């Protein structure tokens, strides 16, 4: 069965059961607290939480998804960054029984998967949320032997919410037994065993709760069903292959790589195929490589495979024919790929050009140090100065029979991360490549400048709007500063201009930025501003910009204001009651 047939069969099956076919939403979700679309339910989140009345009671879709949590697994047989998810939903309509009936009917009657290949998991109960006895009963009633139903806790069998709050509930998964060979780890194994004998194919979520801002699970008035099938995995099973890379979803891309490859390394070829596909889809949905948020994920995956291209001996620009292949393969199902063809190819080429110079310099640096094992500091320097992911350094070292001190790399990474005082980690979570980020040197310089600009802005606001202005928050990333302050009304365009002019004047005056360490009390007495939310020790650092601004701050800052360039306020808006928010840049 071709992948195309599987998609159609799925949608038709559920349409016949009264489901409305919804088209895939963008990889960039509407909810700003979530970076990427990681599941089919996201476009329905407001229906599932009960906030919005759904226009239909049942829906199904084939959804584009992108997950970074599994990025370190990519290259194996079952994990991807970008993938498609087949899903069906009930919004306060049918519940567990029908969800289970439909799932078995689709797999067994429609797709003809032998029933004895299927295994199941249910929620065992944890944290005052009870065990899912009814799901066990329902599976057993359908003829599933009790010993093929395994119980797991919150980590495995409770789903959601996708952001900090939202709909969630216990889930029951269907796993497929890929091989009858006994467990290679010597266990009496079942679903979720690390030996690879089983692969999860379908997750049925019984959405009964809404997690609120206090972290409590409130029962939902209307219970919902949210399910998701990993399409790549299902396709591999139905095409009788070990991985999706051997199916029609990837084969043409793999063949294109094989035409160019000099050094054979199966996992790296797979990572390239996976990431180029993901990159094309991200760009088609409007993402461009950058140093923040989705753009940063895109940049990391592109740079990762550009580096790997070197290891495999792929020619310069090898990503272009691969991207063309992706567009050709998926363009009629996802027309945005065709519409954005030029953007996709241009963005990839530009990133390749941008990175290859640094990469060349990094490779030279690597050659210099690769006479003995690579220390954590050296590996970290390659990472922060030349954008070499640890993995690339490891690959290069392996070629030369050298080791990399990963543990001390991690320590360097952590140290550095604590120094990068940006709040992005919250959104990224985890630690795989492309996730938790550490700012590279160039970015750190930008952050430092914006940090000094923040002090100038703070003082300018107090001069223009009055001394009641108090900082209530600040967030800086390499591209902009964000400053929250207490002030009861919208600033007028004249006030904004005055503040901008004042900051630019101070930049032009090329004032010296001075740091002094002193006792906290002395600092406060001297009139240094302090941001009340920060906790200070007894000894604090006070940064003064001539006699214009004086603040308690951990730094770092530039030495002279002229380094900042031109300051521009991009936005002045409300942040919450009585608090305004400014976003500004240095040009
Ligand atoms: N939301 C669930 C998942 O992502 C079911 O689709 O697994």
Coordinates of N, CA and C and ligand atoms in Angstrom, one line a residue, residues 38-42 65 67 83 85-89 159-160 162 171 173 200 202-205 207 226-229, ligand 1:
X38 N 3.2 20.0 17.5 CA 3.8 18.7 17.8 C 2.7 17.6 17.8
X39 N 1.5 18.0 17.6 CA 0.4 17.0 17.6 C -0.8 17.5 16.8
X40 N -1.6 16.6 16.4 CA -2.8 16.9 15.6 C -3.8 17.7 16.3
X41 N -3.8 17.6 17.7 CA -4.8 18.2 18.5 C -4.7 19.7 18.6
X42 N -3.5 20.2 18.3 CA -3.3 21.6 18.6 C -4.3 22.6 17.9
X65 N 3.6 17.7 11.8 CA 4.1 17.9 13.1 C 5.6 18.0 13.1
X67 N 8.8 17.7 16.1 CA 9.2 17.6 17.5 C 10.7 17.6 17.6
X83 N 7.2 14.9 11.1 CA 6.4 13.7 10.8 C 5.0 14.1 10.5
X85 N 1.0 13.1 11.3 CA 0.2 12.4 12.3 C -1.2 12.2 11.8
X86 N -1.7 11.0 11.8 CA -3.1 10.8 11.5 C -3.9 10.8 12.8
X87 N -5.0 11.5 12.8 CA -5.7 11.6 14.0 C -7.2 11.7 13.9
X88 N -8.0 11.2 14.9 CA -9.4 11.4 14.9 C -9.8 12.0 16.3
X89 N -10.9 12.8 16.2 CA -11.3 13.5 17.4 C -12.8 13.5 17.7
X159 N -1.4 12.1 28.6 CA -1.0 13.0 27.6 C -1.4 14.4 27.8
X160 N -0.4 15.3 27.5 CA -0.7 16.7 27.5 C -0.5 17.4 28.9
X162 N -0.1 20.5 25.8 CA 1.0 20.8 25.0 C 1.8 22.0 25.5
X171 N -4.0 8.0 28.6 CA -4.1 7.5 27.3 C -3.8 6.0 27.2
X173 N -2.2 3.2 24.5 CA -1.5 3.1 23.2 C -1.6 1.7 22.6
X200 N 5.4 2.0 19.1 CA 4.1 2.5 19.4 C 3.5 3.1 18.0
X202 N -0.2 4.0 17.7 CA -1.4 4.8 17.9 C -1.6 5.1 19.3
X203 N -1.9 6.4 19.6 CA -2.1 6.8 20.9 C -3.5 7.4 21.0
X204 N -4.3 6.7 21.9 CA -5.7 7.2 22.1 C -5.8 7.9 23.4
X205 N -6.0 9.2 23.3 CA -6.1 10.0 24.6 C -7.5 10.2 25.0
X207 N -9.4 12.5 26.8 CA -9.3 13.8 27.4 C -10.4 14.1 28.4
X226 N -8.9 12.3 21.6 CA -7.8 12.8 20.8 C -6.9 11.7 20.4
X227 N -6.8 11.3 19.2 CA -5.9 10.2 18.9 C -4.8 10.6 17.9
X228 N -3.8 9.9 17.8 CA -2.7 10.2 16.9 C -1.9 8.9 16.5
X229 N -1.8 8.7 15.2 CA -1.0 7.6 14.6 C 0.3 8.2 14.1
Ligands
LIG1 N1 -2.1 14.1 21.2 C1 -1.7 12.8 21.3 C2 -0.3 12.5 20.8 O1 0.3 13.4 20.3 C3 -2.6 11.9 20.4 O2 -2.6 12.5 19.1 O3 0.2 11.5 21.1

